[in-house]
Coordinates of C-alpha atoms in Angstrom, one line a residue:
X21 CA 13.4 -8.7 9.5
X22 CA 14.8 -8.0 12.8
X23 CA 13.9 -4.8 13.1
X24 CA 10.4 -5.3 14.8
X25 CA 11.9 -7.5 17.5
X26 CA 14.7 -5.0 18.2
X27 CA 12.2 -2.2 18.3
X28 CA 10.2 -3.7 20.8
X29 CA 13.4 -4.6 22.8
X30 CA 13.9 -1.0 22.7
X31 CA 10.7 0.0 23.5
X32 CA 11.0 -2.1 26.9
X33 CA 14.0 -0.5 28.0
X34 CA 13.4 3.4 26.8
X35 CA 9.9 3.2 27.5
X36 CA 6.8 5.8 25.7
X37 CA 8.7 8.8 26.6
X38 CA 12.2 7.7 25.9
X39 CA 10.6 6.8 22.2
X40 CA 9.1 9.9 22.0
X41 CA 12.6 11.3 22.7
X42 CA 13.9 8.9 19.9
X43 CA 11.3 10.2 17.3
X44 CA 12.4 13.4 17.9
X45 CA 16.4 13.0 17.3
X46 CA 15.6 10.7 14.1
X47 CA 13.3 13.3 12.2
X48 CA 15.8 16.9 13.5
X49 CA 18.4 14.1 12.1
X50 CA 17.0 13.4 8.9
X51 CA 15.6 17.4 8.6
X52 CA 19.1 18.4 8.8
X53 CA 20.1 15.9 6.0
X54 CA 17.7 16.9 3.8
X55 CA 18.5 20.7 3.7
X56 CA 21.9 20.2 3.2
X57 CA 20.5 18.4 0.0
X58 CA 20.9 20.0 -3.7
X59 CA 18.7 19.0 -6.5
X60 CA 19.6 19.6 -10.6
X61 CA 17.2 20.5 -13.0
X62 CA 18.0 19.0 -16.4
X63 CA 16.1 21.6 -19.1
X64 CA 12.6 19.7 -20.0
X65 CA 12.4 18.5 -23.5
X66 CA 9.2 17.7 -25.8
X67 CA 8.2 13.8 -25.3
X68 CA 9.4 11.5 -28.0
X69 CA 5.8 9.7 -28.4
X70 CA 2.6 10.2 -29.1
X71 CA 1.5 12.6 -26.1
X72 CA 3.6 15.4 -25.9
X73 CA 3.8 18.1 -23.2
X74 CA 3.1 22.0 -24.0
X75 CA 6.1 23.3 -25.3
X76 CA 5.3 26.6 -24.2
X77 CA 4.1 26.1 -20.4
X78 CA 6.8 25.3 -18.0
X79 CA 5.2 26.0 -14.9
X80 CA 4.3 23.2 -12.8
X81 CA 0.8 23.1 -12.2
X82 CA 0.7 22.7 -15.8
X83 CA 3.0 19.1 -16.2
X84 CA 0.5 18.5 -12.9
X85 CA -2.1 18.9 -14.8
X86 CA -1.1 17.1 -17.7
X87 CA -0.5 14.2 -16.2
X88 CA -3.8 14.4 -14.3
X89 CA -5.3 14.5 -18.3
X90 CA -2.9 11.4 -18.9
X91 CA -4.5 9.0 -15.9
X92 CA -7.8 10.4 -17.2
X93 CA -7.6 8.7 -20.4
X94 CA -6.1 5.3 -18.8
X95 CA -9.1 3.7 -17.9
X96 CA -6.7 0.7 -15.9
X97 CA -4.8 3.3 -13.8
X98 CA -7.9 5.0 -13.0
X99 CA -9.9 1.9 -11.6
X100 CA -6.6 0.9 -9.8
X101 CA -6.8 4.0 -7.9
X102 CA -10.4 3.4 -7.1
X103 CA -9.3 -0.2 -5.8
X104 CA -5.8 1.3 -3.4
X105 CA -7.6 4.0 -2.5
X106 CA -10.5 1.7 -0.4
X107 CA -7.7 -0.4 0.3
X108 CA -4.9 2.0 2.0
X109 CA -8.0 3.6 3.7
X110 CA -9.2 -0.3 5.6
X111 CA -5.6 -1.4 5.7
X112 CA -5.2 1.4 8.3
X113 CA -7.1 -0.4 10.9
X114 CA -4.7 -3.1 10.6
X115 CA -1.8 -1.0 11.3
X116 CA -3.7 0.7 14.0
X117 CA -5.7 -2.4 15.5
X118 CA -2.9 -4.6 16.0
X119 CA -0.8 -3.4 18.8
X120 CA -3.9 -1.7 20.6
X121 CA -5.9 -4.9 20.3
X122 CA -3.4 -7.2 21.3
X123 CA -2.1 -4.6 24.3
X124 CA -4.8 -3.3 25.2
X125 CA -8.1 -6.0 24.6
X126 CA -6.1 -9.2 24.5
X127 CA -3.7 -7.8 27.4
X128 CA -0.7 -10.0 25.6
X129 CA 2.0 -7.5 26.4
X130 CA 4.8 -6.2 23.9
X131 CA 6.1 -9.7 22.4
X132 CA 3.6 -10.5 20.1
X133 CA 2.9 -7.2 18.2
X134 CA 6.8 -7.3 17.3
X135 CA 6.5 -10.7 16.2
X136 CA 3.7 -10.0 14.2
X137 CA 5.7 -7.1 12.5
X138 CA 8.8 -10.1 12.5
X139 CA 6.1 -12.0 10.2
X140 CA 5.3 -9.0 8.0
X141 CA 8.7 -8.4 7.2
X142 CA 9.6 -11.6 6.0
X143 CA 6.6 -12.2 4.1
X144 CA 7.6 -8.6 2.4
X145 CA 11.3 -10.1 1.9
X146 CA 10.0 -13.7 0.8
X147 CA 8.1 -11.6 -2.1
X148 CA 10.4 -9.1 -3.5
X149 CA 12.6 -12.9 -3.3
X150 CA 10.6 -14.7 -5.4
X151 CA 9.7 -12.0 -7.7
X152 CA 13.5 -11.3 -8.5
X153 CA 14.1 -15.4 -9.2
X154 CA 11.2 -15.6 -11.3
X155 CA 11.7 -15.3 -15.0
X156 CA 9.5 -12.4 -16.0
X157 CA 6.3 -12.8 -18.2
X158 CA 5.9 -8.9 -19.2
X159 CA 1.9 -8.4 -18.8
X160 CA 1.1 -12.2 -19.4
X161 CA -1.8 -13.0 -17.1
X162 CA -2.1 -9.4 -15.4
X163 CA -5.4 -9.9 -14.4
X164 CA -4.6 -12.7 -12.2
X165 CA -1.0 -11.2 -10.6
X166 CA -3.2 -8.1 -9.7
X167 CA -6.6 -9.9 -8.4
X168 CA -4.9 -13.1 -6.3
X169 CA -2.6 -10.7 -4.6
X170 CA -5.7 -8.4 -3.6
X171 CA -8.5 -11.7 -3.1
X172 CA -5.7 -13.0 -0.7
X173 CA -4.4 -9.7 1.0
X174 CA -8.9 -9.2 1.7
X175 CA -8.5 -12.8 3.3
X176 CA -6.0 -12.3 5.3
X177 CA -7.5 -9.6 7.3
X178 CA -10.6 -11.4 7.7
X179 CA -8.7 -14.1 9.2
X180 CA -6.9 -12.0 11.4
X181 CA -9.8 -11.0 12.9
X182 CA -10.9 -14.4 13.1
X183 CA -8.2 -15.1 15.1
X184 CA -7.9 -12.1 17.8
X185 CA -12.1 -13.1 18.5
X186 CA -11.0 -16.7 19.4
X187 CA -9.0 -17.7 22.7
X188 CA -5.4 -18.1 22.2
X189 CA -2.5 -17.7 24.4
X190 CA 0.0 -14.9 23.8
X191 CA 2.2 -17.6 21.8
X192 CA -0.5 -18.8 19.7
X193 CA -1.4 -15.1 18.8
X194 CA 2.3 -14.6 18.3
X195 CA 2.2 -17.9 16.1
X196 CA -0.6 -17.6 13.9
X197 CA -0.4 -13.6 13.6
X198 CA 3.0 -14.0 12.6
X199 CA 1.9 -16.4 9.8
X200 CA -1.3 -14.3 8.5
X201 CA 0.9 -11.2 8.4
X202 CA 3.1 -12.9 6.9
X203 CA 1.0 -13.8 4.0
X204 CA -0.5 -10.6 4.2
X205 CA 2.6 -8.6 3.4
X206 CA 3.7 -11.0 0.7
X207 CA 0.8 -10.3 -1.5
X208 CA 1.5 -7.1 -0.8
X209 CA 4.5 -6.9 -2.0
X210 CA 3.4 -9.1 -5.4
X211 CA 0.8 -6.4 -6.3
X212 CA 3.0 -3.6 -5.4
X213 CA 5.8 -4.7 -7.6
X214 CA 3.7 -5.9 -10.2
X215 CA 1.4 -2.8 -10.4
X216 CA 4.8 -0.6 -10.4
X217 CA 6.5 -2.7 -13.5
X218 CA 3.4 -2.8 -15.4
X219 CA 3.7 1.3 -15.0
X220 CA 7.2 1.4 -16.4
X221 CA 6.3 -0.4 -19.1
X222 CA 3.2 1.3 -20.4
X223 CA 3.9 5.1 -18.8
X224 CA 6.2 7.2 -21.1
X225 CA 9.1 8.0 -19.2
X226 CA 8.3 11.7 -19.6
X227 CA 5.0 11.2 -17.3
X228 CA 6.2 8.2 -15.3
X229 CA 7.3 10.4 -12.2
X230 CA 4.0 12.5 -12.7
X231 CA 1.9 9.3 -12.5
X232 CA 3.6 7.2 -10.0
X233 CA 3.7 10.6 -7.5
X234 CA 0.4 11.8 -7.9
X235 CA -0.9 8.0 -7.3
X236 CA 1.7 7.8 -4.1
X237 CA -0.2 11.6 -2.8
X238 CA -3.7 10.1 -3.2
X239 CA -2.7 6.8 -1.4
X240 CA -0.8 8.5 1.2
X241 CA -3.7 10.9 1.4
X242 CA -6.4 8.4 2.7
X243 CA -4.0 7.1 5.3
X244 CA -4.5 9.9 8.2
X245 CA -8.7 9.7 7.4
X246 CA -8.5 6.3 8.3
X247 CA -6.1 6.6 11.1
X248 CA -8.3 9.0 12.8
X249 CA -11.4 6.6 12.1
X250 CA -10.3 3.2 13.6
X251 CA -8.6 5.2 16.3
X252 CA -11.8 6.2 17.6
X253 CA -13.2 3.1 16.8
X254 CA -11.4 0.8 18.2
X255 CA -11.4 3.1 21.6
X256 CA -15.3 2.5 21.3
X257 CA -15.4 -0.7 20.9
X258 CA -13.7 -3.9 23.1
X259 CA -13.9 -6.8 20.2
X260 CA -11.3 -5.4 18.2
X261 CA -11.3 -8.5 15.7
X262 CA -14.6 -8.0 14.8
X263 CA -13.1 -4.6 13.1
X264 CA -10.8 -6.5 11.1
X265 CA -13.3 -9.2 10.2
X266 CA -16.0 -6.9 8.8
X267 CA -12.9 -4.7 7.0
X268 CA -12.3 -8.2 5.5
X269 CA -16.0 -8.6 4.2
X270 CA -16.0 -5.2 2.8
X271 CA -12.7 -5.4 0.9
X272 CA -13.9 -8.8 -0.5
X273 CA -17.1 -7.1 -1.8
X274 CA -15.2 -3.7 -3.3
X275 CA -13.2 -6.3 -4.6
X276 CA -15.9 -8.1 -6.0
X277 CA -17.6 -5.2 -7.7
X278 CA -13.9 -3.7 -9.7
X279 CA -13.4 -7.5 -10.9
X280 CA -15.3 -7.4 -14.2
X281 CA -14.3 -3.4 -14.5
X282 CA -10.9 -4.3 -14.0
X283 CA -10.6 -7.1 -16.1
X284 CA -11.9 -5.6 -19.1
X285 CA -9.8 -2.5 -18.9
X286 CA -6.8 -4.8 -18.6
X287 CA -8.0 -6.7 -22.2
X288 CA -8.9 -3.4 -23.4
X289 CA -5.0 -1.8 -22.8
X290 CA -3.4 -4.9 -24.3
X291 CA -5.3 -5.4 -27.4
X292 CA -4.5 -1.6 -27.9
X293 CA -0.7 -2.4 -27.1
X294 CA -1.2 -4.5 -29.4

């Protein structure tokens, strides 16, 4: 949680370059680390269920491409990547509009953009919290543990920009920024979690690595597209909230659109399961 404000301490005393410098040693650091690394091989065995893999292909295009067959006939994991796919892809300009908005628009200086961060990390920590107390309820009311999380997570970057068009002082950015990422982060970390579980109960163990990498690649994948974007965007334009505020509508509206998709491949699964 304090990692933000210590990084932007940091930032004040090293300066651009001296981070730059910094970046440098961390990634030769963890390079080194990782070729000093060994991994083991266990022999792969036939699945125990229904699906099985080809016993006679080994190679690894072809587990790729059986697992690509398995999300193909999982009409909820499909639609899912549909709806992280949009969502990693606008969420960028959040990660990217923040600090250059507030820096450079608002003219606020360092403090607030680590504050905000401050908030998104507790709001991650308050949810992986509350999610470990509760007593779990299996795939009771999935529907609504996957929809609420993305409604509010849509909201919340609406509001944000909301609040970088109106006149605040650096404090009261710092305030109520630090509370909407807050929430933000928090149903992020509900439909994370909840999405992952629901994965590790309905993936065969056999294909669960497959699936959960290959839906990590395509998420990951969007990220530098939209990087690029709302950099030049956001260079282009000097009401950066208004970015985040027409994000917010289209999110809302994708969201919209997947709800009655969604929920019916969600009863669909279950009755199956069932």
């Amino acid at each position: 949680m304090l990692s933000p404000a210590l990084g932007v301490g940091l930032y004040s005393l090293v300066g651009f370059s001296g981070f730059i410098i910094l970046e440098i040693i961390a990634t030769l650091a963890s390079f080194s680390i990782m070729l000093t690394m060994r991994f083991h091989y266990p022999s792969t065995n036939q699945l125990t269920d229904s699906r099985r893999m080809p016993a006679t292909s080994h190679s690894q295009f072809a587990t790729f491409r059986f697992g690509l067959n398995y999300m193909q006939s999982r009409t909820m994991i499909k639609i899912t990547i549909l709806l992280s796919v949009i969502l990693n892809f606008l969420y960028t300009a959040v990660t990217i509009g923040i600090p250059y908005i507030l820096k450079d628009q608002l003219h606020t200086g360092n403090g607030p953009v680590g504050l905000l961060e401050t908030g998104s990390a507790i709001g991650m920590l308050l949810g992986s919290l509350l999610l470990t107390l509760l007593p779990s309820t299996g795939q009771k009311h999935l529907f609504s543990k996957l929809i609420i999380p993305v409604l509010v997570l849509d909201s919340q970057i609406f509001l944000l920009g909301v609040l970088f068009m109106t006149a605040q002082s650096p404090a009261g950015y710092a305030l109520l920024g630090s509370l909407i990422m807050g929430i933000l982060a928090f149903a992020l970390v509900i439909l994370n979690i909840t999405f992952q579980v629901y994965l590790q109960q309905t993936v065969p163990t056999k294909l669960l690595g497959r699936v959960v990498a290959t839906l990590t690649t395509v998420n990951s994948s969007i990220m530098p597209i939209g990087t690029l974007l709302f950099t030049l965007i956001f260079q282009s334009t000097t009401r950066g909230g208004l970015i985040l505020i027409i994000n917010g509508i289209l999110l809302l509206g994708y969201t919209a659109l997947l709800w009655q998709p969604l929920h019916r491949a969600i009863r669909s699964e279950q009755s199956n399961q069932s």
